[in-house]
mmCIF file of C-alpha atoms in Angstrom:
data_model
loop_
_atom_site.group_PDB
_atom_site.id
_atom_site.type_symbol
_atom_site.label_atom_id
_atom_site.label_comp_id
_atom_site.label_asym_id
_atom_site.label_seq_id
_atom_site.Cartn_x
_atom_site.Cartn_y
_atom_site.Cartn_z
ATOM 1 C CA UNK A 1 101.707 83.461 103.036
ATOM 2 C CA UNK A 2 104.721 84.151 105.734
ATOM 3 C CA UNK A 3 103.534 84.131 109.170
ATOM 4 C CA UNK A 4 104.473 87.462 110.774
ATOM 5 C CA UNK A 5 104.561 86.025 114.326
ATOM 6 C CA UNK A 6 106.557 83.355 113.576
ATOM 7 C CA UNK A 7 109.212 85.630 111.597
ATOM 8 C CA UNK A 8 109.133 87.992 114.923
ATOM 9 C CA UNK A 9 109.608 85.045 117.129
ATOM 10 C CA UNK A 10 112.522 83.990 115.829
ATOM 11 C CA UNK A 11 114.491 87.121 114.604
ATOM 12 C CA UNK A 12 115.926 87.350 118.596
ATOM 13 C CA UNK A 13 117.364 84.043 118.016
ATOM 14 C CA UNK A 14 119.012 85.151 114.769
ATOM 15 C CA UNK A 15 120.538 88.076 116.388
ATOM 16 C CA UNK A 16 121.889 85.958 119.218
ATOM 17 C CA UNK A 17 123.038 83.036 116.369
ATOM 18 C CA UNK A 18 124.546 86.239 114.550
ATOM 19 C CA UNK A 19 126.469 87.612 118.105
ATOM 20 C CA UNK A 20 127.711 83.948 118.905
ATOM 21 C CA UNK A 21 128.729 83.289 115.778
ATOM 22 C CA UNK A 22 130.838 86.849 115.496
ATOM 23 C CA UNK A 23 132.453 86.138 118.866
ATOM 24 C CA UNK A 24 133.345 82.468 117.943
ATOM 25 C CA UNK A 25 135.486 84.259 114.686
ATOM 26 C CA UNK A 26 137.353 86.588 117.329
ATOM 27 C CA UNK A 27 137.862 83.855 119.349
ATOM 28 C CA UNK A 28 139.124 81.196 116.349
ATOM 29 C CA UNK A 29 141.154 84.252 114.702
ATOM 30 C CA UNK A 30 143.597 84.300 118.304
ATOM 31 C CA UNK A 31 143.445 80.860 117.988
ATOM 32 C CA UNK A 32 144.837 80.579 114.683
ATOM 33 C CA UNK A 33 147.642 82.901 115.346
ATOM 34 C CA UNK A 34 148.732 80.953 118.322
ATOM 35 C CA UNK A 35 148.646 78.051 116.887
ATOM 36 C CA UNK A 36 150.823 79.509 114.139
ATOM 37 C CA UNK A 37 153.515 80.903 116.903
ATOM 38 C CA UNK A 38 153.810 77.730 118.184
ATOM 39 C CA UNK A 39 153.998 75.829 114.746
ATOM 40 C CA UNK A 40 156.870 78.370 113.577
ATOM 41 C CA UNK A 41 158.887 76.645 116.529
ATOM 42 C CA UNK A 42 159.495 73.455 114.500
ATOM 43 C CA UNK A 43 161.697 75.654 112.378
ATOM 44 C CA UNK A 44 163.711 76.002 115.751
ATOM 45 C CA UNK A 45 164.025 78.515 118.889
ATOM 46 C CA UNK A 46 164.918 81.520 117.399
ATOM 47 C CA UNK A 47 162.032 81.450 114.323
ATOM 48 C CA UNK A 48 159.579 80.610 117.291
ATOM 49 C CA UNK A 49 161.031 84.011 119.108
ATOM 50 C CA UNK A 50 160.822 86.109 116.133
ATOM 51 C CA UNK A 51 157.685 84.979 115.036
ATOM 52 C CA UNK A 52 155.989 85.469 118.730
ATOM 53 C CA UNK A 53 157.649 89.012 118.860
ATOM 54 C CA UNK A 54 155.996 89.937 115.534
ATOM 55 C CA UNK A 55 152.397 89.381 116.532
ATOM 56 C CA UNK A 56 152.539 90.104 120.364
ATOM 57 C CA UNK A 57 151.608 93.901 119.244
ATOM 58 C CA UNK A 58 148.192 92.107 117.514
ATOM 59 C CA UNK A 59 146.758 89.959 120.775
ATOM 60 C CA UNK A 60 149.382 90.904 124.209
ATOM 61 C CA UNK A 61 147.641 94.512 124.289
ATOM 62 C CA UNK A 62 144.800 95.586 126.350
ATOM 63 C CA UNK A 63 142.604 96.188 123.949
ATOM 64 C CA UNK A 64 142.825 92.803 122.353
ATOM 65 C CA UNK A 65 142.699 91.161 125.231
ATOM 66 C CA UNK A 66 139.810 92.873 126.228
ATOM 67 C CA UNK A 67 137.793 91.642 123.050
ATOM 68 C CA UNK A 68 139.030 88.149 123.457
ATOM 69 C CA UNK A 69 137.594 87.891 127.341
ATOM 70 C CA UNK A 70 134.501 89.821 125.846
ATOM 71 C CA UNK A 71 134.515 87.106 123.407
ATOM 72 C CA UNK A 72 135.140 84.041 125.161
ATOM 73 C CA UNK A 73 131.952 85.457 127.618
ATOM 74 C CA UNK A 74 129.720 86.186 124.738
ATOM 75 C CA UNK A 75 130.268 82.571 123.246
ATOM 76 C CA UNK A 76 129.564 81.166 126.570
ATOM 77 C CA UNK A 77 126.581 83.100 127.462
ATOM 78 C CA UNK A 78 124.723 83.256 124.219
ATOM 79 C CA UNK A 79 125.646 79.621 123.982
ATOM 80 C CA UNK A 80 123.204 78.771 126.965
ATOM 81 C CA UNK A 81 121.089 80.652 125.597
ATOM 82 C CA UNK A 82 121.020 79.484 122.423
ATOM 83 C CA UNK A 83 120.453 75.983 124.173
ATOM 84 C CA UNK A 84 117.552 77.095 126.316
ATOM 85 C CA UNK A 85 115.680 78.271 123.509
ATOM 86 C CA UNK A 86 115.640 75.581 121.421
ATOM 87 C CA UNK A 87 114.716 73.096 124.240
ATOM 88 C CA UNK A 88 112.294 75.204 124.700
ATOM 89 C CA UNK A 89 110.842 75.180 121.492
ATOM 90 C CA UNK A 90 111.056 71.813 120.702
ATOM 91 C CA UNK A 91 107.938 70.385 119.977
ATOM 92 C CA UNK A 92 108.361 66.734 121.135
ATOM 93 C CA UNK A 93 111.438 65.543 123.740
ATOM 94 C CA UNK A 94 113.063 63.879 120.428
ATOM 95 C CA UNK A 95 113.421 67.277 118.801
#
């Protein structure tokens, strides 16, 4: 039989796994394409330039940087939290 207070429990700490998890793909996404920007400068200077004026209009905008701040204060936060509750519901200090 499934334990309804158990399920109830723990469905805040799926949400929160759920919003840190979503904010860690924002974050990796920018990641990736500056990462790329800088790879495309081993083809030389002007590749680099071209490449970095191509996506600039996808993360140098307020409204991306926005998200990626939002982000990067969502990972932290629910992060700690994250960490708090499961110390806290550890059973035994080896959990």
């Amino acid at each position: 039989m499934i334990d309804k207070a158990a399920t109830l429990k723990s469905t805040p700490n799926l949400n929160l796994k759920c919003v840190h998890y979503l904010a860690g793909i924002i974050i990796s996404l920018f990641v990736v394409l500056h990462l790329f920007n800088h790879l495309c400068s081993l083809a030389g200077a002007a590749q680099h330039i071209a490449t970095m004026e191509k996506l600039r209009p996808f993360y140098r905008n307020t409204y991306s940087e926005t998200l990626l701040v939002l982000a990067v204060l969502v990972q932290i936060t629910s992060g700690i939290m994250l960490y708090i509750n499961k110390r806290n519901s550890a059973l035994t200090r080896v959990d």
